[in-house]
Short mmCIF file of C-alpha atoms and ligand atoms in Angstrom, two decimals:
data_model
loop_
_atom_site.label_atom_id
_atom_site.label_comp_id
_atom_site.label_asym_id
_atom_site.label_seq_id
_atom_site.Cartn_x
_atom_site.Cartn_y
_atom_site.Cartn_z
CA UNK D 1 0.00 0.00 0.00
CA UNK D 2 3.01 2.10 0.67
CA UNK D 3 3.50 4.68 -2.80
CA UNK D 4 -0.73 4.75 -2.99
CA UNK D 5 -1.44 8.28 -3.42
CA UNK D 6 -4.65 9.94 -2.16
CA UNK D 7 -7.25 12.26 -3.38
CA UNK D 8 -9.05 14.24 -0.87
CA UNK D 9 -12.22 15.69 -2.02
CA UNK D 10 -16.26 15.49 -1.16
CA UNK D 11 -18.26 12.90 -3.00
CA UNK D 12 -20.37 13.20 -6.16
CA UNK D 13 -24.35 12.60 -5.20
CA UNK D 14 -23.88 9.41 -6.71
CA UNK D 15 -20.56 9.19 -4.42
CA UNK D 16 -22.56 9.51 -1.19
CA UNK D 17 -23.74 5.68 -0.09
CA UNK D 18 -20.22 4.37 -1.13
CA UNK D 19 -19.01 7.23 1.05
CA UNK D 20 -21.50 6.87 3.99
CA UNK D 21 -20.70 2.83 3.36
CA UNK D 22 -17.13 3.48 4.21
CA UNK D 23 -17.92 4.90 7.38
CA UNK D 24 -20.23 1.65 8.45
CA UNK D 25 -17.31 -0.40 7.61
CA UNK D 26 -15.07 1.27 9.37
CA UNK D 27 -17.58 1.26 12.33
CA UNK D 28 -18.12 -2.80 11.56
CA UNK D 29 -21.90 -1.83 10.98
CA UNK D 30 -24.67 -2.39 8.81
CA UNK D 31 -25.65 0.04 6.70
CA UNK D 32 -29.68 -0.05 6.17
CA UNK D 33 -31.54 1.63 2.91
CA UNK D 34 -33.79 3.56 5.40
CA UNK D 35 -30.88 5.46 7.05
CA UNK D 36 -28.95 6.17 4.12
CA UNK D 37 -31.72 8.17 2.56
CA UNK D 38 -32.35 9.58 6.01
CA UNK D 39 -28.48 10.98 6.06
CA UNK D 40 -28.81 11.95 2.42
CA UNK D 41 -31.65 14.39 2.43
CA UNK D 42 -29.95 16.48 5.35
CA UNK D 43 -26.29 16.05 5.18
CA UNK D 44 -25.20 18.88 2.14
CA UNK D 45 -22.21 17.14 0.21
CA UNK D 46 -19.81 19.69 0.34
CA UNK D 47 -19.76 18.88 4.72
CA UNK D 48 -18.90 15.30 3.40
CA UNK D 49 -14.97 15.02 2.59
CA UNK D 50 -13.38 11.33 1.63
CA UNK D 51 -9.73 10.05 0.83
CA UNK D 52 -10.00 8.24 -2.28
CA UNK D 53 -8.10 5.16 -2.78
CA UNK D 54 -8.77 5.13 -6.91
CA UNK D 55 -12.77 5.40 -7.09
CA UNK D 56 -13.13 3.64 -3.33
CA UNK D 57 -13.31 5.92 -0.49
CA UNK D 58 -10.75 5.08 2.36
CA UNK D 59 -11.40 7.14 4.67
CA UNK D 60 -14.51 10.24 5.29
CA UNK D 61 -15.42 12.77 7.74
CA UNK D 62 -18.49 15.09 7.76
CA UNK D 63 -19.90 18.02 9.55
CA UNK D 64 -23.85 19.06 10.73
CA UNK D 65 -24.10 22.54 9.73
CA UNK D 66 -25.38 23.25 13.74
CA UNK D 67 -26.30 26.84 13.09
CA UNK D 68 -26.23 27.79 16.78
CA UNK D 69 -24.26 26.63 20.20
CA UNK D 70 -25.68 28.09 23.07
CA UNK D 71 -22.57 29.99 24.77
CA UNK D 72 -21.88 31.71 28.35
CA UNK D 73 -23.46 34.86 28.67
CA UNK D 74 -26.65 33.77 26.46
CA UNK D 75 -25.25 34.42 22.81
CA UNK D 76 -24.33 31.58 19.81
CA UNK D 77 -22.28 30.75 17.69
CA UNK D 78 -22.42 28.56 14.43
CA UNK D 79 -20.89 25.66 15.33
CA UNK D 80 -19.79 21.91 13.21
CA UNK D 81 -21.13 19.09 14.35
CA UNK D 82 -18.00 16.43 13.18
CA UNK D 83 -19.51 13.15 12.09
CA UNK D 84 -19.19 10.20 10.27
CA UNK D 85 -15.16 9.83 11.25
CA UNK D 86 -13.51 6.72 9.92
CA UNK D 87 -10.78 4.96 8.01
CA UNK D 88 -11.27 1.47 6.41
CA UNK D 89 -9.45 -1.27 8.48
CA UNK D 90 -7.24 -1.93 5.61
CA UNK D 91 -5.25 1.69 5.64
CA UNK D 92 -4.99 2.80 9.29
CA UNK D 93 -2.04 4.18 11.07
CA UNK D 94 -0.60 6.16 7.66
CA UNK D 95 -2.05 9.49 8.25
CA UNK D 96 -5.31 9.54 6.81
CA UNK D 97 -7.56 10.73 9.45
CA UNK D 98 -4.75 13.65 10.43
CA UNK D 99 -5.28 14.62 6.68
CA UNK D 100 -8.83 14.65 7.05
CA UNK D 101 -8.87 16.76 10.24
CA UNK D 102 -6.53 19.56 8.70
CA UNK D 103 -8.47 20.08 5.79
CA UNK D 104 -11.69 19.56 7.40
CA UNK D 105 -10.67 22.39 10.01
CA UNK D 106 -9.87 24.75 7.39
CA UNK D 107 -12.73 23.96 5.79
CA UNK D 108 -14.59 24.78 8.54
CA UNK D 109 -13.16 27.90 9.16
CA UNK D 110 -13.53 29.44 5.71
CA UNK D 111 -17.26 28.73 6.41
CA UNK D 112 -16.60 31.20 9.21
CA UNK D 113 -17.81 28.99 11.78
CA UNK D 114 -15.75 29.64 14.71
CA UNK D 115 -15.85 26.12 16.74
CA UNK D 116 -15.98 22.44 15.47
CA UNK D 117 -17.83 19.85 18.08
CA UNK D 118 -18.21 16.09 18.39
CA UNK D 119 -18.29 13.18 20.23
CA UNK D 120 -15.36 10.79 20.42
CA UNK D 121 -15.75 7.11 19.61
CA UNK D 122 -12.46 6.60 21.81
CA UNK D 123 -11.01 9.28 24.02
CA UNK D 124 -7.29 9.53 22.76
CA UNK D 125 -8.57 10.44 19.42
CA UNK D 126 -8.67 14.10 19.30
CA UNK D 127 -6.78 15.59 21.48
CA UNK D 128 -4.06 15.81 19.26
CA UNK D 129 -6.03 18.02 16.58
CA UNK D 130 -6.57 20.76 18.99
CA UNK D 131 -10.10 19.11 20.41
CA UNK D 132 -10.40 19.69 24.55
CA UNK D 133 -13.36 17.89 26.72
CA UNK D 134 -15.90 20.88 26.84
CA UNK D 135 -19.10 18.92 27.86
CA UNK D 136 -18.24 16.36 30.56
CA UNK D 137 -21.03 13.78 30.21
CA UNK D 138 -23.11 11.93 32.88
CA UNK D 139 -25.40 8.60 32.21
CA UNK D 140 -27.40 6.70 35.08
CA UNK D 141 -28.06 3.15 35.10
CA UNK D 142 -30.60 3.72 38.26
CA UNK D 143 -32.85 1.37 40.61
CA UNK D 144 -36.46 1.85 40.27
CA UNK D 145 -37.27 1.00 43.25
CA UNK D 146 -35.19 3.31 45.08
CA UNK D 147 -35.83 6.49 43.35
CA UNK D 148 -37.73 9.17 46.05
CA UNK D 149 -37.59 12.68 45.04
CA UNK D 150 -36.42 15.16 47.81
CA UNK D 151 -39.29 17.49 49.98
CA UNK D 152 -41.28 15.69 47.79
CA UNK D 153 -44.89 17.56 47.57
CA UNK D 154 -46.84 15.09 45.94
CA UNK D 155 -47.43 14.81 42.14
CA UNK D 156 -48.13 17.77 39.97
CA UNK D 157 -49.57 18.43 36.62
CA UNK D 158 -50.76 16.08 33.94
CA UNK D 159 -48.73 13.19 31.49
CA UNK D 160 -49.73 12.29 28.23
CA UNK D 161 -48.41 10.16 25.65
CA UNK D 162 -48.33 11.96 21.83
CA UNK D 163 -48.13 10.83 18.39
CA UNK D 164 -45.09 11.28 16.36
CA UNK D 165 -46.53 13.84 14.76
CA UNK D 166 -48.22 15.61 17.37
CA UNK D 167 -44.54 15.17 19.33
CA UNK D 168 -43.40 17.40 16.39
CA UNK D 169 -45.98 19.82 17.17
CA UNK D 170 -45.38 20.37 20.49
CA UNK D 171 -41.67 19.54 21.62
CA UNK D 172 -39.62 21.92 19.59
CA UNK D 173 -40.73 25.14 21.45
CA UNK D 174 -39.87 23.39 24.59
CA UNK D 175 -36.68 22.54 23.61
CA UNK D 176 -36.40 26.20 22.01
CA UNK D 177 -37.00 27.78 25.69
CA UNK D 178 -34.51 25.28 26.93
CA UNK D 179 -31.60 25.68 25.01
CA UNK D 180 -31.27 29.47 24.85
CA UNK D 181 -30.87 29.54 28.67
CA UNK D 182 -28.31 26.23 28.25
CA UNK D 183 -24.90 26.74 27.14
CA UNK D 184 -23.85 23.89 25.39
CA UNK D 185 -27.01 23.12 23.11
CA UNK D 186 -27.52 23.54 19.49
CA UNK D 187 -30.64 24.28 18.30
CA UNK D 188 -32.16 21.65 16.29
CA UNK D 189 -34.00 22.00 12.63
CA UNK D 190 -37.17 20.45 11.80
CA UNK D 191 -35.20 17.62 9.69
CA UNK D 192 -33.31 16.95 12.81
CA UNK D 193 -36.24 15.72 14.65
CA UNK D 194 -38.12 14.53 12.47
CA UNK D 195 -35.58 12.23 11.11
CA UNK D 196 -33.21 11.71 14.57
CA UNK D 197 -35.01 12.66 17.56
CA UNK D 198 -38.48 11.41 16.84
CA UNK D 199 -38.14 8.89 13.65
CA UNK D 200 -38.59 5.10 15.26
CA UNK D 201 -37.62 2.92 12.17
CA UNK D 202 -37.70 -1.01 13.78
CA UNK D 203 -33.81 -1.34 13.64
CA UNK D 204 -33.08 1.08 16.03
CA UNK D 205 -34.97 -0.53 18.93
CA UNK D 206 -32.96 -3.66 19.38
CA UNK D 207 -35.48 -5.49 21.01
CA UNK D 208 -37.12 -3.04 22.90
CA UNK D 209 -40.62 -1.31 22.58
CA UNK D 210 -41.43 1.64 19.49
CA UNK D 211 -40.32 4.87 20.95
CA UNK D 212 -42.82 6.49 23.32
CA UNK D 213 -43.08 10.66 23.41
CA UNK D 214 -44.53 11.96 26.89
CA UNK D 215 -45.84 15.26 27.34
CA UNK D 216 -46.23 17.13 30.68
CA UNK D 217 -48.42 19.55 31.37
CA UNK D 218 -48.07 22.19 34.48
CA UNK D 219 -51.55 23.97 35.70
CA UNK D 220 -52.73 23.43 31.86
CA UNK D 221 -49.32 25.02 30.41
CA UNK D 222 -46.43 23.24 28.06
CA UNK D 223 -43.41 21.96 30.69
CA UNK D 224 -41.79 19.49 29.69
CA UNK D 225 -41.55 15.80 27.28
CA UNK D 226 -39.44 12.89 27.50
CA UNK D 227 -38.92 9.98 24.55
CA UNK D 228 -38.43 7.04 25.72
CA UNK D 229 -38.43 2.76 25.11
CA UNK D 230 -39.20 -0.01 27.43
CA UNK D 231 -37.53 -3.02 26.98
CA UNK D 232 -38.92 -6.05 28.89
CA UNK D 233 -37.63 -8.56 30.70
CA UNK D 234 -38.88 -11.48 32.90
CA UNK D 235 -36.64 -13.34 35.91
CA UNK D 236 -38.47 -16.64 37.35
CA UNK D 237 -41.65 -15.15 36.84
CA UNK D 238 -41.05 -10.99 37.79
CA UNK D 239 -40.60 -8.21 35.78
CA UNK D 240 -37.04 -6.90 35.30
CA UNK D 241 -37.81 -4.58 32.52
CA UNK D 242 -34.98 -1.52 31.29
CA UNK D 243 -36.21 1.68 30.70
CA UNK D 244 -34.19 3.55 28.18
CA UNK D 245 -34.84 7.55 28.31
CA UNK D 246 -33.25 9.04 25.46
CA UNK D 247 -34.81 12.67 26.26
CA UNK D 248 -35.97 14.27 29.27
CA UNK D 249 -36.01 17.91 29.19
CA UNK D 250 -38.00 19.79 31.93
CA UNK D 251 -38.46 23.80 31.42
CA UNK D 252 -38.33 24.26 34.89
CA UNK D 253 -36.82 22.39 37.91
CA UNK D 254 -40.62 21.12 38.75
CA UNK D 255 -41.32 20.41 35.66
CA UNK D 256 -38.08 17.77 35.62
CA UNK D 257 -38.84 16.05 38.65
CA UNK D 258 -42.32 15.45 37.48
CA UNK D 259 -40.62 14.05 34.38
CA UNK D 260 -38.53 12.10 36.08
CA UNK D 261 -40.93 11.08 38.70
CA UNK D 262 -43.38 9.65 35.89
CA UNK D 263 -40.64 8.07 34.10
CA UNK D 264 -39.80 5.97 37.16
CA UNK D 265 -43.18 5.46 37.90
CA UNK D 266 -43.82 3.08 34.77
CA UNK D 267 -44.32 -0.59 36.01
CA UNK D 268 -42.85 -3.70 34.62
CA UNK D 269 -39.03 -1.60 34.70
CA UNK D 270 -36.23 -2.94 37.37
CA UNK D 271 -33.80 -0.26 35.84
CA UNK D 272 -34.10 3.40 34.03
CA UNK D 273 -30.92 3.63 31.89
CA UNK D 274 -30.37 7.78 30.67
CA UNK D 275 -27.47 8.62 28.78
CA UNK D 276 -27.12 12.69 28.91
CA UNK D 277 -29.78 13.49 31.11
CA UNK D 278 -29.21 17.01 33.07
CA UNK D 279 -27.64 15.05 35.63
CA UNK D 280 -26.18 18.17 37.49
CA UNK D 281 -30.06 18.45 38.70
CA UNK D 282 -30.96 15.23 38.79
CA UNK D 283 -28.62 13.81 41.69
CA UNK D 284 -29.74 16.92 43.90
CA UNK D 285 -33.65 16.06 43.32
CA UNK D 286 -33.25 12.64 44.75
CA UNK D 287 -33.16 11.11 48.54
CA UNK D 288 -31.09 8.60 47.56
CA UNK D 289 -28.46 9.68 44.81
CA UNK D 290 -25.87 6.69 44.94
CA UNK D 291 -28.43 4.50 43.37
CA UNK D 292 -28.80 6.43 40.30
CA UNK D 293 -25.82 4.60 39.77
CA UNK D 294 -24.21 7.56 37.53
CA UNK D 295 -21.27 7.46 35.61
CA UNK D 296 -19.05 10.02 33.71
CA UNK D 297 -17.07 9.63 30.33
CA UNK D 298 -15.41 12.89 28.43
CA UNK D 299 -18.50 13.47 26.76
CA UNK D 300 -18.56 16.44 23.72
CA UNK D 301 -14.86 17.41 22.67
CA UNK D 302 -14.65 21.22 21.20
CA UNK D 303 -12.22 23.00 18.99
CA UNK D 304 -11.93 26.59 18.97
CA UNK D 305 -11.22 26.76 15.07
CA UNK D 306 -11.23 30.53 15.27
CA UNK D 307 -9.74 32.39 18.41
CA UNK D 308 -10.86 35.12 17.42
CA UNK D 309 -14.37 34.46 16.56
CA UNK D 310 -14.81 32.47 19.71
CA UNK D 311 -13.79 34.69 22.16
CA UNK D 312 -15.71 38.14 20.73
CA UNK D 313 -18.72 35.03 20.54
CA UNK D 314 -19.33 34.23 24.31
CA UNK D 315 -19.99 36.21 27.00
CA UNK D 316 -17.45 37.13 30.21
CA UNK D 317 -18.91 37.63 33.85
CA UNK D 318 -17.48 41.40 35.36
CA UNK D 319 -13.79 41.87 36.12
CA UNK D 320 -10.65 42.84 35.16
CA UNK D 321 -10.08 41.37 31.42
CA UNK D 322 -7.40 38.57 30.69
CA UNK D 323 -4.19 38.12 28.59
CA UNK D 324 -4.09 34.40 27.31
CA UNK D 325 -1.33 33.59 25.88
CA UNK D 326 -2.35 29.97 23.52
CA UNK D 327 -0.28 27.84 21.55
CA UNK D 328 -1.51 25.59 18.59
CA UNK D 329 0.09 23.19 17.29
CA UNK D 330 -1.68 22.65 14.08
CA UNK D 331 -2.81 26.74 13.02
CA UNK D 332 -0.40 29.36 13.26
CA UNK D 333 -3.66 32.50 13.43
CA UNK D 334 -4.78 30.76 16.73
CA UNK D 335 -1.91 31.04 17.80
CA UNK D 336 -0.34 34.11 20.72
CA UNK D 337 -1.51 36.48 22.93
CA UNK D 338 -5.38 37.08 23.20
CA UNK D 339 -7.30 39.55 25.54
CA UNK D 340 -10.41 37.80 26.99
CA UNK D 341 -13.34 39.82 28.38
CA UNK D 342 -13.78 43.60 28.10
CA UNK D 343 -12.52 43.83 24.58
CA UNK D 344 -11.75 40.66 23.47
CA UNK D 345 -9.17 40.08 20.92
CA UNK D 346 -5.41 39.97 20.22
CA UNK D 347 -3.11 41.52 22.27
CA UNK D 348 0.54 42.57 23.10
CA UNK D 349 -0.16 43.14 26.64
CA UNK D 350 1.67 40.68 29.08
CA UNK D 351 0.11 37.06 29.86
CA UNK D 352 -1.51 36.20 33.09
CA UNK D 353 -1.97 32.79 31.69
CA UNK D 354 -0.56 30.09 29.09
CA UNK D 355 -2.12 27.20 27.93
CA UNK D 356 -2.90 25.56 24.85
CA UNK D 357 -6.09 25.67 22.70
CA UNK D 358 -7.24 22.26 23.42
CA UNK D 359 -7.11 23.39 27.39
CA UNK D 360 -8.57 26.57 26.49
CA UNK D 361 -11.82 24.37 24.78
CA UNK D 362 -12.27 23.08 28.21
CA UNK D 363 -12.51 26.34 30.06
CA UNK D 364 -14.41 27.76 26.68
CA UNK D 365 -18.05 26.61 27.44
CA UNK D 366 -17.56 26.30 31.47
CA UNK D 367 -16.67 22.67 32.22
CA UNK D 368 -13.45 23.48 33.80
CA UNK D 369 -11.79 26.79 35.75
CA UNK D 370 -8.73 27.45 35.12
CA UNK D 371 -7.36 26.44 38.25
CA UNK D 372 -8.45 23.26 37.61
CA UNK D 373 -6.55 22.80 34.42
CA UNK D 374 -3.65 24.07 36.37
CA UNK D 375 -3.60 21.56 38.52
CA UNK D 376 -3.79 18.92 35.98
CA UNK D 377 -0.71 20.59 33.89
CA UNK D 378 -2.52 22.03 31.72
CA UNK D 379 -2.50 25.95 32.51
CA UNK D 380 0.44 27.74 33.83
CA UNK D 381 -0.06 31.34 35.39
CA UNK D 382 2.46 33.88 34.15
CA UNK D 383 0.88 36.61 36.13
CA UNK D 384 -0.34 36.12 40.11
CA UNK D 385 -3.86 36.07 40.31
CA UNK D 386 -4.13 35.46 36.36
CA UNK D 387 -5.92 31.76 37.11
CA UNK D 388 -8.00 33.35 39.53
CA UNK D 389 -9.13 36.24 37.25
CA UNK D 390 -9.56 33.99 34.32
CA UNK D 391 -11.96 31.63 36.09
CA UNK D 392 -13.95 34.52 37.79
CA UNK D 393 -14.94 36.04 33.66
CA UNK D 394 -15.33 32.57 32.26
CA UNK D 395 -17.32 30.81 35.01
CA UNK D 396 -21.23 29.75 34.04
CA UNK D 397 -23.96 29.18 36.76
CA UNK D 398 -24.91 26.11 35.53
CA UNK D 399 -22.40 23.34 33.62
CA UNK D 400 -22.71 23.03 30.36
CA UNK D 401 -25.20 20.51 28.49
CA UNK D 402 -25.52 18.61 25.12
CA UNK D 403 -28.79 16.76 25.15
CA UNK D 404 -28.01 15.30 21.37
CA UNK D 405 -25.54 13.04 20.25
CA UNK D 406 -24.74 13.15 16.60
C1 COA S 1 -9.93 6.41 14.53
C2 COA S 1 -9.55 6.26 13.07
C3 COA S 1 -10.44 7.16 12.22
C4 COA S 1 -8.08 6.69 12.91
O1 COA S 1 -7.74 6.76 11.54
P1 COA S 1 -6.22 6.64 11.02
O2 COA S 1 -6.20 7.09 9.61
O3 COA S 1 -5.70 5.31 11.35
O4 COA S 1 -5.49 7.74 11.93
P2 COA S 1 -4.05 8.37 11.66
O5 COA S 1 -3.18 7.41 10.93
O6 COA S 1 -4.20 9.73 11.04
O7 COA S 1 -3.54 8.52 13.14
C5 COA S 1 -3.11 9.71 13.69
C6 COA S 1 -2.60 9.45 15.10
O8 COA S 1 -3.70 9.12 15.94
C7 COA S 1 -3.43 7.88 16.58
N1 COA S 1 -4.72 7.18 16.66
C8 COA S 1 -5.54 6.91 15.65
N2 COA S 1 -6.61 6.24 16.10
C9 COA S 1 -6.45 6.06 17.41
C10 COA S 1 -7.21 5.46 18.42
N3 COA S 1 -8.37 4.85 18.14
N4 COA S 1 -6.73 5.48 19.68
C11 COA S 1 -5.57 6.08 19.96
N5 COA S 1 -4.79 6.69 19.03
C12 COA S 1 -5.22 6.69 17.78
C13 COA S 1 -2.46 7.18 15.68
O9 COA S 1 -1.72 6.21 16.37
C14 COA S 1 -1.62 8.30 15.18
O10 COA S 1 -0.67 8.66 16.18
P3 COA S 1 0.81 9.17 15.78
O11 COA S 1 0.59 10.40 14.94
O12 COA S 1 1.42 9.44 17.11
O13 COA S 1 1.42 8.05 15.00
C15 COA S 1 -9.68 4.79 12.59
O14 COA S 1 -8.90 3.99 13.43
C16 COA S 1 -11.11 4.26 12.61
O15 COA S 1 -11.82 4.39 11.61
N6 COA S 1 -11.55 3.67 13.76
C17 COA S 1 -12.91 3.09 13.85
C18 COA S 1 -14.01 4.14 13.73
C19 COA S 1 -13.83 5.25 14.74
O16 COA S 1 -13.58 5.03 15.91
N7 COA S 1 -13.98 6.52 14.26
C20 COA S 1 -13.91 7.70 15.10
C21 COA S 1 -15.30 8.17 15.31
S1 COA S 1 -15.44 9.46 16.49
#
């Protein structure tokens, strides 16, 4: 294989299944007619970029055109959602995907959105494009049986299970009022739930029950929905169902424990499994928080593409502004001494802190202070009081939260 030269460029539309095939393969999965078409009529081919072996593509990448991430201090920006990543079995380990990254990065940039987004298959993957763990994420695996909510005043407000179609109706605006006040949401298009969040084709269930959409109501008003499947399961004779929740997005704090309390108040279920619920709430609602069972992986991984564009983009709480001084290794304009808060922007001032992008990605959207990347090796303070100061403009009342995987 050594000698092989590549071609990087997007697909042809009669490119695009061989393309979105490679990906499968590289995954070891099937790839199934119904979501093909269901990638093809919202993915725009020039997102899509392949290494070409000859006419087989070796390797792809992709990007959701997310219009708006909800940042600190209530603004957006355009942000890509990276998908699709893989390299056929049969050329790893020569470069490919580091090819892919670079150009889709630039890509990305001369789009003029200012961060790229995504969620890694493997941890040690992208670190070493510039990527930093921005949206630490939390899953439970909890016991029925043992879930009491706190000061609990009784049940409130009224649960009702929706069509598809009247899910699409009512949901969106929830979700709408949600993620403005959330930093670390994108806001979804009608093709994004209509083919993602609420489509229910048979081979995603994997043996469990057609998706179910729940809709709570508050003294008559819109609060909340959940999606959800049941899976069921029977030991010597008693029910040990799973409950999968794969939404559960309350407007207010009430309106998620009633949520919550109705989804583990459905019979027949031993265990409610959530990946990416708003756990930060969730374990403070509860008398018994240990047997939510909840675990932690690195969760969304961000690249600030543009330093620029992503600082003037978010929002900085009062104080004295910040000198950053950032290294990257892989784009020389990111790349110096940049003011952050009052004025953001480049600078020759001196540095109160140094650290590189990827670091910087994890203070970006709240996750982390600075002191805490400090203490891992990852900041240095050039300035006393710089860590300090940095954490006090970028810190966010509430940590940040993706509800969608893509
Ligand atoms: C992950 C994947 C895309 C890497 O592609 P690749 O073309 O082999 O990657 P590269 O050759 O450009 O590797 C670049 C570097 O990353 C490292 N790397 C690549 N994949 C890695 C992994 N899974 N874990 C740890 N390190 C990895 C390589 O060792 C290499 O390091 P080096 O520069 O120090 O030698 C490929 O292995 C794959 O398709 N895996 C299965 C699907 C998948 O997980 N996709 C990612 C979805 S988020």
């Amino acid at each position: 294989m050594t000698g092989v030269t590549l071609e990087y460029r997007s697909p042809a539309a009669d490119e695009f299944a061989d393309v979105l095939r490679a990906t499968h393969v590289a995954f070891g999965e099937e790839l199934k007619d119904d979501d093909l078409e269901r990638q093809r009529a919202v993915m725009p081919l020039d997102r899509v970029l392949a290494a070409w072996d000859g006419a087989t593509p070796v390797g792809v990448t992709a990007s959701w055109p997310f219009s708006e991430l909800t940042l600190p201090g209530g603004g957006t920006a355009p942000a890509a959602g990276i998908t699709w990543v893989g390299v056929l079995p049969s050329h790893r380990r020569r470069g490919i995907l580091t090819e892919l990254m670079r150009r889709q990065l630039e890509d990305v940039h001369e789009r003029g959105e200012p961060l790229a987004i995504l969620w890694a298959s493997e941890a040690p993957i992208y670190g070493r494009f510039g990527y930093g763990i921005a949206i630490p994420e939390t899953s439970i695996d909890a016991e029925r049986g043992a879930f009491t909510l706190r000061d609990d005043p009784g049940p409130r407000g009224t649960v009702r299970l929706v069509t598809e179609e009247e899910a699409f109706e009512l949901f969106p605006p929830l979700h709408e009022r949600v993620r403005a006040q959330r930093v670390g949401a994108i806001r979804r298009d009608d093709d994004w739930w209509k083919l993602f969040l609420l489509a229910d084709p048979e081979h995603w269930r994997e043996g469990a029950s057609p998706k179910y959409y729940a809709y709570l109501e508050l003294d008559g008003e819109a609060a909340g929905y959940a999606l959800y499947r049941l899976k069921s399961k029977w030991e010597e004779g008693t029910p040990r169902g799973d409950l999968f929740v794969h939404q559960a997005v309350g407007i207010t704090p009430e309106a998620t424990a009633e949520l919550w309390r109705y989804l583990f108040g459905i019979d027949l279920v031993a265990r409610v499994k959530a990946s990416r619920p708003d756990c930060a709430a969730l374990v403070l609602m509860v008398e018994d928080s240990r047997r939510l069972h909840v675990s932690g992986a690195e969760g969304v991984w961000l690249r600030i593409v543009a330093l620029e564009g992503a600082l003037a983009a978010r929002g900085y709480n009062a104080g004295e502004a910040v000198v950053l001084e950032v290294t990257d290794r892989m784009f020389e304009r990111n790349a110096g001494r940049w003011r952050a808060g009052t004025e953001p922007g480049r600078t020759d001032d001196d540095a109160d802190v140094a650290l590189d992008v990827a670091d910087l990605a994890s203070a970006y959207l709240g996750a982390f202070t600075f002191e805490q990347l400090a203490a891992a090796g990852r900041a240095r303070e050039l300035r006393p009081g710089g860590l300090a100061r940095a954490t006090a403009l970028f810190a966010t009342p509430l940590p940040p939260w993706c509800p969608d995987a893509f």
